[in-house]
Short mmCIF file of C-alpha atoms in Angstrom, two decimals:
data_model
loop_
_atom_site.label_atom_id
_atom_site.label_comp_id
_atom_site.label_asym_id
_atom_site.label_seq_id
_atom_site.Cartn_x
_atom_site.Cartn_y
_atom_site.Cartn_z
CA MET A 11 -21.13 57.91 23.09
CA ASN A 12 -22.21 56.09 19.95
CA GLN A 13 -20.77 52.60 19.72
CA PHE A 14 -19.63 51.61 16.23
CA ARG A 15 -21.07 48.32 14.96
CA MET A 16 -20.08 46.64 11.70
CA PRO A 17 -22.91 45.25 9.55
CA PRO A 18 -23.38 41.48 10.03
CA THR A 19 -22.39 40.75 6.43
CA ILE A 20 -18.99 42.41 6.90
CA VAL A 21 -18.44 40.49 10.13
CA LEU A 22 -19.16 37.22 8.33
CA VAL A 23 -16.75 38.09 5.51
CA LEU A 24 -13.98 38.96 7.97
CA VAL A 25 -14.53 35.73 9.89
CA ALA A 26 -14.40 33.77 6.64
CA LEU A 27 -11.13 35.45 5.65
CA VAL A 28 -9.59 34.68 9.03
CA LEU A 29 -10.64 31.04 8.80
CA LEU A 30 -9.32 30.82 5.25
CA ALA A 31 -5.96 32.25 6.27
CA ALA A 32 -5.77 29.87 9.21
CA SER A 33 -6.55 26.83 7.07
CA SER A 34 -4.33 27.66 4.09
CA LEU A 35 -1.40 25.34 3.52
CA GLN A 36 2.18 26.57 3.52
CA ALA A 37 3.70 25.68 0.17
CA ILE A 38 6.99 24.57 -1.29
CA VAL A 39 6.83 25.86 -4.86
CA VAL A 40 8.50 23.67 -7.48
CA THR A 41 10.47 25.89 -9.85
CA THR A 42 11.77 23.44 -12.47
CA THR A 43 10.20 20.65 -14.50
CA ALA A 44 13.53 18.78 -14.65
CA ASP A 45 14.23 15.78 -12.44
CA GLU A 46 16.95 16.69 -9.93
CA ASP A 47 18.31 15.06 -6.78
CA GLY A 48 20.13 17.71 -4.81
CA ASP A 49 22.67 18.75 -7.47
CA ASN A 50 21.27 22.19 -8.31
CA PRO A 51 20.78 24.62 -5.40
CA GLU A 52 19.28 27.22 -7.76
CA ALA A 53 16.05 25.31 -8.51
CA CYS A 54 13.50 23.26 -6.57
CA ALA A 55 12.47 20.05 -8.35
CA LEU A 56 9.44 17.86 -7.61
CA ARG A 57 11.60 15.02 -6.30
CA GLU A 58 13.48 17.42 -4.02
CA ALA A 59 10.26 19.00 -2.73
CA VAL A 60 8.84 15.60 -1.70
CA GLN A 61 12.09 14.68 0.05
CA THR A 62 12.12 18.06 1.79
CA LEU A 63 8.74 17.33 3.36
CA ASN A 64 9.67 13.72 4.13
CA ASP A 65 12.81 14.80 6.00
CA GLN A 66 11.43 18.14 7.30
CA THR A 67 14.60 19.87 6.17
CA SER A 68 15.75 21.82 3.12
CA PHE A 69 17.12 19.81 0.21
CA GLY A 70 18.51 20.77 -3.19
CA GLY A 71 16.90 24.06 -4.18
CA CYS A 72 13.87 23.57 -1.91
CA VAL A 73 13.71 25.50 1.37
CA PHE A 74 11.78 23.99 4.27
CA THR A 75 9.78 26.19 6.62
CA GLU A 76 8.12 24.79 9.72
CA GLY A 77 4.51 24.00 8.85
CA ASP A 78 5.05 23.27 5.16
CA THR A 79 2.65 20.56 3.94
CA LEU A 80 1.99 21.53 0.31
CA VAL A 81 3.99 20.95 -2.87
CA GLU A 82 2.78 23.43 -5.50
CA LEU A 83 3.30 22.57 -9.18
CA GLY A 84 2.93 25.05 -12.01
CA ALA A 85 1.86 24.32 -15.56
CA GLY A 86 4.15 21.98 -17.52
CA THR A 87 5.36 18.38 -17.65
CA TYR A 88 7.40 17.24 -14.65
CA GLU A 89 9.79 14.48 -15.66
CA LEU A 90 10.77 11.50 -13.55
CA SER A 91 13.88 10.23 -15.31
CA LEU A 92 16.69 9.67 -12.80
CA ASP A 93 17.79 6.06 -12.39
CA LEU A 94 18.21 5.75 -8.61
CA GLY A 95 17.62 2.02 -8.30
CA ILE A 96 14.69 0.94 -6.19
CA THR A 97 14.03 4.55 -5.11
CA ASP A 98 13.76 6.15 -8.54
CA GLY A 99 10.06 6.88 -7.99
CA LEU A 100 8.71 9.33 -5.43
CA ASN A 101 8.01 7.89 -1.98
CA LEU A 102 5.72 9.87 0.32
CA PHE A 103 6.26 9.03 3.99
CA VAL A 104 4.48 11.92 5.71
CA PRO A 105 1.07 13.56 5.18
CA MET A 106 1.25 16.16 2.41
CA THR A 107 -0.55 17.59 -0.61
CA LEU A 108 0.70 17.59 -4.21
CA ARG A 109 -1.25 20.19 -6.17
CA GLY A 110 -1.05 21.05 -9.86
CA GLN A 111 -2.86 23.63 -11.96
CA GLY A 112 -5.32 21.12 -13.42
CA PRO A 113 -5.00 17.84 -15.34
CA HIS A 114 -4.79 19.63 -18.69
CA GLN A 115 -2.02 21.96 -17.54
CA THR A 116 0.18 19.94 -15.16
CA THR A 117 1.55 16.46 -15.94
CA ILE A 118 3.81 14.10 -13.99
CA GLU A 119 5.45 11.74 -16.45
CA ARG A 120 8.01 8.96 -16.36
CA ILE A 121 10.27 9.21 -19.39
CA ALA A 122 12.51 6.20 -18.73
CA PRO A 123 11.79 2.53 -17.91
CA LEU A 124 12.68 2.78 -14.25
CA GLU A 125 12.17 0.20 -11.50
CA ASP A 126 9.78 1.80 -9.02
CA ASP A 127 6.20 3.07 -9.00
CA LEU A 128 5.86 6.72 -9.94
CA LEU A 129 4.26 7.82 -6.67
CA THR A 130 4.19 5.52 -3.63
CA VAL A 131 2.37 6.48 -0.44
CA ILE A 132 3.58 4.58 2.63
CA LEU A 133 2.94 6.79 5.64
CA LEU A 134 5.06 6.35 8.75
CA THR A 135 2.32 7.90 10.91
CA PRO A 136 -1.47 8.13 10.38
CA GLY A 137 -2.62 11.04 8.27
CA VAL A 138 -3.92 12.22 4.91
CA VAL A 139 -2.17 12.55 1.55
CA THR A 140 -3.90 14.56 -1.18
CA PHE A 141 -3.17 14.53 -4.92
CA GLU A 142 -5.04 17.08 -7.01
CA GLY A 143 -4.95 18.91 -10.29
CA PHE A 144 -2.59 16.96 -12.56
CA SER A 145 -2.29 14.16 -15.11
CA ILE A 146 -0.01 11.20 -14.55
CA ARG A 147 1.38 9.06 -17.35
CA GLY A 148 4.22 6.79 -18.31
CA ALA A 149 4.20 4.05 -15.65
CA THR A 150 6.02 1.24 -17.46
CA GLY A 151 7.95 -1.93 -16.75
CA LEU A 152 7.87 -4.53 -13.99
CA PHE A 153 5.13 -4.21 -11.34
CA ASN A 154 4.89 -0.44 -11.76
CA SER A 155 1.81 1.60 -10.85
CA ALA A 156 1.32 5.27 -11.49
CA ILE A 157 0.22 5.62 -7.85
CA GLU A 158 0.50 2.93 -5.16
CA PHE A 159 -1.08 3.42 -1.73
CA VAL A 160 -0.17 0.98 1.05
CA ALA A 161 -2.42 1.83 3.97
CA ASP A 162 -2.93 0.90 7.60
CA SER A 163 -5.52 2.22 10.05
CA GLY A 164 -5.92 5.98 10.21
CA GLU A 165 -4.37 6.57 6.77
CA GLU A 166 -6.24 8.19 3.89
CA LEU A 167 -5.50 9.11 0.29
CA ILE A 168 -7.62 11.75 -1.45
CA MET A 169 -7.37 12.11 -5.23
CA ARG A 170 -9.35 14.74 -7.09
CA ASP A 171 -9.19 16.35 -10.51
CA LEU A 172 -6.67 13.79 -11.79
CA VAL A 173 -6.23 12.01 -15.13
CA PHE A 174 -4.39 8.66 -15.42
CA VAL A 175 -3.53 8.23 -19.10
CA ASP A 176 -1.28 6.00 -21.24
CA ASN A 177 0.24 4.01 -18.39
CA VAL A 178 1.40 0.57 -19.60
CA ALA A 179 2.81 -1.79 -16.98
CA ARG A 180 2.31 -5.05 -15.10
CA SER A 181 0.10 -3.39 -12.53
CA ALA A 182 -3.00 -1.21 -12.28
CA PRO A 183 -2.35 2.53 -12.67
CA PHE A 184 -3.80 3.03 -9.18
CA ARG A 185 -3.06 0.19 -6.77
CA PHE A 186 -4.53 0.37 -3.26
CA GLN A 187 -3.24 -2.24 -0.84
CA GLY A 188 -5.19 -1.94 2.39
CA ASN A 189 -3.57 -3.80 5.28
CA ALA A 190 -6.38 -2.65 7.59
CA ASP A 191 -9.16 -0.05 7.39
CA GLY A 192 -7.33 2.53 5.29
CA ILE A 193 -9.38 4.82 3.04
CA ALA A 194 -9.05 6.00 -0.56
CA ARG A 195 -11.39 8.67 -1.95
CA LEU A 196 -11.52 9.61 -5.65
CA ASP A 197 -13.46 12.61 -6.95
CA ARG A 198 -13.48 13.78 -10.59
CA VAL A 199 -10.84 11.31 -11.76
CA VAL A 200 -10.39 9.86 -15.27
CA PHE A 201 -8.64 6.58 -16.18
CA GLU A 202 -8.10 6.52 -19.94
CA ASN A 203 -6.14 4.25 -22.32
CA ASN A 204 -4.16 2.48 -19.60
CA ARG A 205 -2.99 -1.13 -19.94
CA ASN A 206 -2.24 -3.67 -17.24
CA GLN A 207 -0.13 -6.28 -19.00
CA GLY A 208 -0.50 -9.07 -16.50
CA GLU A 209 0.39 -8.33 -12.86
CA ASN A 210 -1.33 -10.95 -10.77
CA SER A 211 -4.04 -8.75 -9.26
CA GLY A 212 -5.60 -7.34 -12.44
CA GLY A 213 -7.27 -3.98 -13.01
CA GLY A 214 -6.81 -1.82 -16.11
CA GLY A 215 -7.53 1.33 -14.08
CA ILE A 216 -7.76 0.48 -10.35
CA ASN A 217 -6.93 -2.48 -8.18
CA CYS A 218 -8.12 -2.39 -4.57
CA SER A 219 -7.19 -5.37 -2.42
CA GLY A 220 -7.63 -5.99 1.28
CA ASP A 221 -5.70 -8.28 3.58
CA ASP A 222 -7.61 -11.49 4.26
CA ASP A 223 -5.80 -11.85 7.61
CA ALA A 224 -6.58 -8.32 8.83
CA ALA A 225 -9.33 -7.56 11.35
CA ALA A 226 -10.80 -4.83 9.11
CA LEU A 227 -11.10 -4.17 5.39
CA PRO A 228 -10.07 -1.03 3.49
CA SER A 229 -12.64 1.29 1.92
CA ILE A 230 -12.56 2.95 -1.48
CA SER A 231 -15.14 5.43 -2.77
CA LEU A 232 -15.42 6.85 -6.27
CA LYS A 233 -17.56 9.84 -7.24
CA ASP A 234 -17.68 11.34 -10.74
CA VAL A 235 -15.10 8.92 -12.12
CA ILE A 236 -14.63 7.72 -15.72
CA PHE A 237 -12.95 4.51 -16.90
CA ARG A 238 -12.51 4.70 -20.67
CA GLY A 239 -10.53 2.46 -23.03
CA ASN A 240 -8.51 0.61 -20.36
CA VAL A 241 -7.30 -2.98 -20.82
CA ALA A 242 -6.42 -5.78 -18.41
CA THR A 243 -4.61 -8.69 -20.02
CA ASP A 244 -2.22 -11.48 -19.07
CA GLU A 245 0.14 -11.19 -22.02
CA ASP A 246 3.09 -10.76 -19.64
CA ASP A 247 1.77 -12.85 -16.76
CA SER A 248 4.61 -14.92 -15.33
CA VAL A 249 3.06 -14.95 -11.85
CA GLY A 250 -0.49 -16.05 -12.70
CA GLY A 251 -3.56 -14.88 -10.81
CA LEU A 252 -6.08 -12.27 -11.94
CA GLY A 253 -4.02 -10.59 -14.64
CA ALA A 254 -6.73 -10.65 -17.33
CA SER A 255 -9.53 -9.35 -15.12
CA GLY A 256 -11.24 -6.07 -14.37
CA GLY A 257 -10.70 -4.01 -17.52
CA GLY A 258 -11.71 -0.89 -15.60
CA MET A 259 -11.37 -1.95 -11.97
CA VAL A 260 -10.85 -4.91 -9.64
CA SER A 261 -12.08 -4.80 -6.04
CA GLN A 262 -11.17 -7.74 -3.84
CA LEU A 263 -11.91 -7.59 -0.12
CA CYS A 264 -12.55 -3.82 -0.22
CA HIS A 265 -15.63 -1.92 0.89
CA LEU A 266 -16.64 -0.23 -2.36
CA THR A 267 -18.89 2.76 -3.08
CA LEU A 268 -19.43 3.98 -6.66
CA GLU A 269 -21.48 7.12 -7.36
CA ASN A 270 -21.81 8.71 -10.81
CA VAL A 271 -19.25 6.39 -12.39
CA THR A 272 -18.94 5.41 -16.07
CA PHE A 273 -17.23 2.30 -17.46
CA ASP A 274 -16.87 2.92 -21.19
CA SER A 275 -15.08 0.63 -23.69
CA ASN A 276 -12.84 -1.24 -21.25
CA SER A 277 -11.80 -4.88 -21.81
CA ALA A 278 -10.44 -7.89 -19.94
CA VAL A 279 -9.13 -10.52 -22.36
CA GLY A 280 -6.30 -12.98 -21.77
CA VAL A 281 -4.01 -14.67 -24.24
CA GLU A 282 -5.66 -18.00 -23.38
CA ALA A 283 -9.16 -16.63 -24.02
CA ASP A 284 -9.93 -15.98 -20.37
CA GLY A 285 -10.92 -12.77 -18.61
CA LEU A 286 -13.44 -11.67 -15.98
CA GLY A 287 -15.27 -8.35 -15.79
CA GLY A 288 -14.75 -6.07 -18.77
CA GLY A 289 -15.73 -3.03 -16.70
CA LEU A 290 -15.66 -4.16 -13.06
CA LEU A 291 -14.68 -7.33 -11.20
CA LEU A 292 -15.82 -7.93 -7.62
CA PHE A 293 -13.77 -10.80 -6.22
CA GLU A 294 -13.90 -12.60 -2.87
CA PHE A 295 -12.00 -15.67 -1.79
CA ASP A 296 -12.47 -16.15 1.95
CA GLY A 297 -14.93 -15.53 4.76
CA GLN A 298 -14.72 -11.71 4.87
CA SER A 299 -17.57 -9.91 3.11
CA PRO A 300 -17.11 -6.32 1.97
CA GLN A 301 -20.00 -3.89 1.45
CA VAL A 302 -20.55 -2.97 -2.21
CA ASP A 303 -22.86 -0.14 -3.34
CA LEU A 304 -23.28 1.14 -6.92
CA SER A 305 -25.44 4.20 -7.57
CA ASN A 306 -25.89 6.01 -10.91
CA VAL A 307 -23.34 3.82 -12.69
CA THR A 308 -23.16 3.15 -16.44
CA PHE A 309 -21.52 0.13 -18.11
CA PHE A 310 -21.25 0.75 -21.87
CA ASN A 311 -19.35 -1.13 -24.59
CA ASN A 312 -17.14 -3.13 -22.21
CA SER A 313 -15.97 -6.64 -23.10
CA ALA A 314 -14.59 -9.79 -21.47
CA VAL A 315 -14.88 -13.54 -21.81
CA LEU A 316 -17.14 -13.70 -18.73
CA GLY A 317 -19.10 -10.69 -17.54
CA GLY A 318 -18.70 -8.07 -20.25
CA GLY A 319 -19.92 -5.23 -18.05
CA MET A 320 -19.44 -6.59 -14.55
CA ALA A 321 -18.43 -9.87 -12.92
CA GLN A 322 -19.22 -10.79 -9.32
CA PHE A 323 -17.08 -13.82 -8.49
CA SER A 324 -16.64 -15.56 -5.17
CA PHE A 325 -15.42 -18.93 -3.92
CA ILE A 326 -17.91 -18.61 -1.07
CA ASN A 327 -21.39 -17.12 -0.76
CA GLY A 328 -20.27 -13.50 -0.90
CA ARG A 329 -22.09 -10.53 0.57
CA GLU A 330 -24.82 -8.94 -1.52
CA ALA A 331 -23.97 -6.02 -3.79
CA THR A 332 -26.50 -3.19 -4.10
CA LEU A 333 -27.18 -1.69 -7.55
CA ASN A 334 -29.36 1.41 -7.75
CA GLN A 335 -30.00 3.29 -11.01
CA VAL A 336 -27.43 1.31 -12.98
CA THR A 337 -27.48 1.00 -16.78
CA PHE A 338 -25.89 -1.78 -18.87
CA ALA A 339 -25.69 -1.32 -22.65
CA GLU A 340 -23.68 -2.75 -25.56
CA ASN A 341 -21.44 -4.90 -23.32
CA ARG A 342 -20.15 -8.27 -24.55
CA GLY A 343 -19.26 -11.43 -22.64
CA SER A 344 -18.19 -13.95 -25.26
CA GLY A 345 -18.45 -16.86 -22.82
CA GLY A 346 -21.50 -15.65 -20.89
CA GLY A 347 -23.03 -12.69 -19.10
CA ASP A 348 -22.87 -9.88 -21.62
CA HIS A 349 -23.77 -7.39 -18.90
CA ILE A 350 -23.30 -9.21 -15.61
CA LEU A 351 -21.87 -12.57 -14.53
CA GLN A 352 -22.30 -14.02 -11.03
CA ARG A 353 -20.65 -16.93 -9.28
CA ASN A 354 -21.58 -17.71 -5.65
CA SER A 355 -22.78 -14.15 -5.09
CA SER A 356 -25.93 -12.04 -4.87
CA ALA A 357 -27.08 -8.56 -5.83
CA SER A 358 -30.16 -6.45 -5.20
CA LEU A 359 -31.40 -4.35 -8.10
CA ARG A 360 -33.45 -1.17 -8.11
CA ASN A 361 -34.05 0.86 -11.29
CA VAL A 362 -31.50 -1.22 -13.23
CA VAL A 363 -31.74 -1.52 -17.02
CA PHE A 364 -30.06 -4.28 -19.06
CA GLY A 365 -29.94 -3.51 -22.79
CA PRO A 366 -29.98 -5.97 -25.71
CA SER A 367 -27.34 -8.72 -25.55
CA PRO A 368 -26.45 -11.49 -28.04
CA ASN A 369 -25.14 -13.93 -25.38
CA GLY A 370 -27.60 -13.25 -22.54
CA ALA A 371 -27.74 -10.16 -20.37
CA CYS A 372 -27.20 -12.08 -17.11
CA ASP A 373 -25.46 -15.36 -16.33
CA SER A 374 -25.21 -17.07 -12.97
CA ASN A 375 -24.97 -20.48 -11.37
CA PRO A 376 -27.53 -21.78 -8.83
CA ALA A 377 -25.65 -20.33 -5.87
CA SER A 378 -26.02 -16.79 -7.25
CA ILE A 379 -29.06 -14.58 -6.71
CA LEU A 380 -30.36 -11.41 -8.36
CA THR A 381 -33.09 -9.80 -6.24
CA PRO A 382 -35.27 -7.24 -8.06
CA LEU A 383 -36.57 -4.46 -5.80
CA GLY A 384 -38.56 -2.47 -8.36
CA GLY A 385 -38.17 -0.49 -11.57
CA ASN A 386 -35.88 -2.99 -13.34
CA MET A 387 -35.87 -4.03 -17.01
CA ASP A 388 -33.92 -6.47 -19.16
CA SER A 389 -33.88 -7.27 -22.86
CA ASP A 390 -34.18 -11.05 -22.88
CA GLY A 391 -35.51 -12.34 -19.56
CA THR A 392 -32.16 -13.79 -18.40
CA CYS A 393 -31.98 -11.47 -15.38
CA GLY A 394 -35.34 -12.42 -13.87
CA VAL A 395 -36.45 -8.84 -13.23
CA GLU A 396 -39.92 -7.31 -13.33
CA LEU A 397 -40.07 -6.24 -16.98
CA SER A 398 -38.54 -7.64 -20.16
CA VAL A 399 -38.38 -5.37 -23.23
CA ALA A 400 -36.47 -6.45 -26.34
CA ASP A 401 -35.13 -2.94 -27.05
CA PRO A 402 -35.28 -0.46 -24.18
CA GLY A 403 -33.66 2.21 -26.38
CA LEU A 404 -30.07 1.95 -25.23
CA GLY A 405 -28.39 1.72 -28.62
CA GLY A 406 -25.86 4.23 -29.94
CA ALA A 407 -22.86 5.88 -28.36
CA LEU A 408 -22.46 7.73 -25.08
CA THR A 409 -22.71 11.52 -25.36
CA GLN A 410 -22.00 14.36 -22.97
CA GLN A 411 -25.15 15.66 -21.26
CA GLY A 412 -23.60 18.38 -19.12
CA GLY A 413 -22.30 16.34 -16.18
CA PHE A 414 -18.76 15.17 -15.47
CA THR A 415 -19.35 11.56 -16.50
#
């Protein structure tokens, strides 16, 4: 008897299909772009879908099936407009995925000055929340973020293929409060034309802050991320603090990894002519020392009073940041450090280029150290690196060269 044997390629395809079917998420499909709260049993709204997964039971027009973990959004703009007091935003309490059709097709937008953050992730048990494939806009008002993630150990937020645009509030569009070693991962995310009007932790695009009393620090990693045209100011700063800092991003007591990231035309300027870190602010204020690694990062046309491109500020001798293949060009620090400002901190540099600067490419006090490790260049000798060239050819505007950033 001849035994039938399938070709190996067919076996591999069948195995792949089985694995794909086993790993696919069961979905609750949102069928209306209107904001509803259980009043219409004929349609499933975004708010109702999130509550359905939170409660593990059907709600409004959304039907729960055991195993559902995915909220599927079609093309269109999904409004958040209901005034429900302190719960008028969407609160995610269980691991789930919110998936749109892409940031240019699906938008989540607040269309009224409500009281809560748009999306707040506070998990009741450890797990992973994923946001992918949509734009988010319209965070306005008092202490409102577009997305806020409050994390403890074992909790992770993944964001990919997102655009944060035109959010104007007293908080960063993405605020990550890590109470322990929570994790946030961003991949192919754009922060564009957002404005933090003075919430005390700063950040025109992102604010990541750890708990100085916790045993461990949170981690945030960014890959293929753009910060463009964001502003951190203190024009509405009744609580003080770091409101006018980190035009693109503030990281305080967070382990930080940046890979293929661009800071383009961000600013940090306060009403009293203060402001730290036009693109990025690294801030430490106690004995904990986060790990900071920047690789293939560009700072272009950012501005602040101190540290036009990047500011590294600490009240103690902070841990060393590592910069590898980083480019600074056309940044402006009106009070010092057009490209980089240091206070009580240190950084190692490899293949880092500092372009021309009217106020000095680098500025630091005696407690700060820049350690060149090879292949570095600056325009005026203020950075103390291996080679000084007046014009390394970094003038002009940024242009697309085929990659994401």
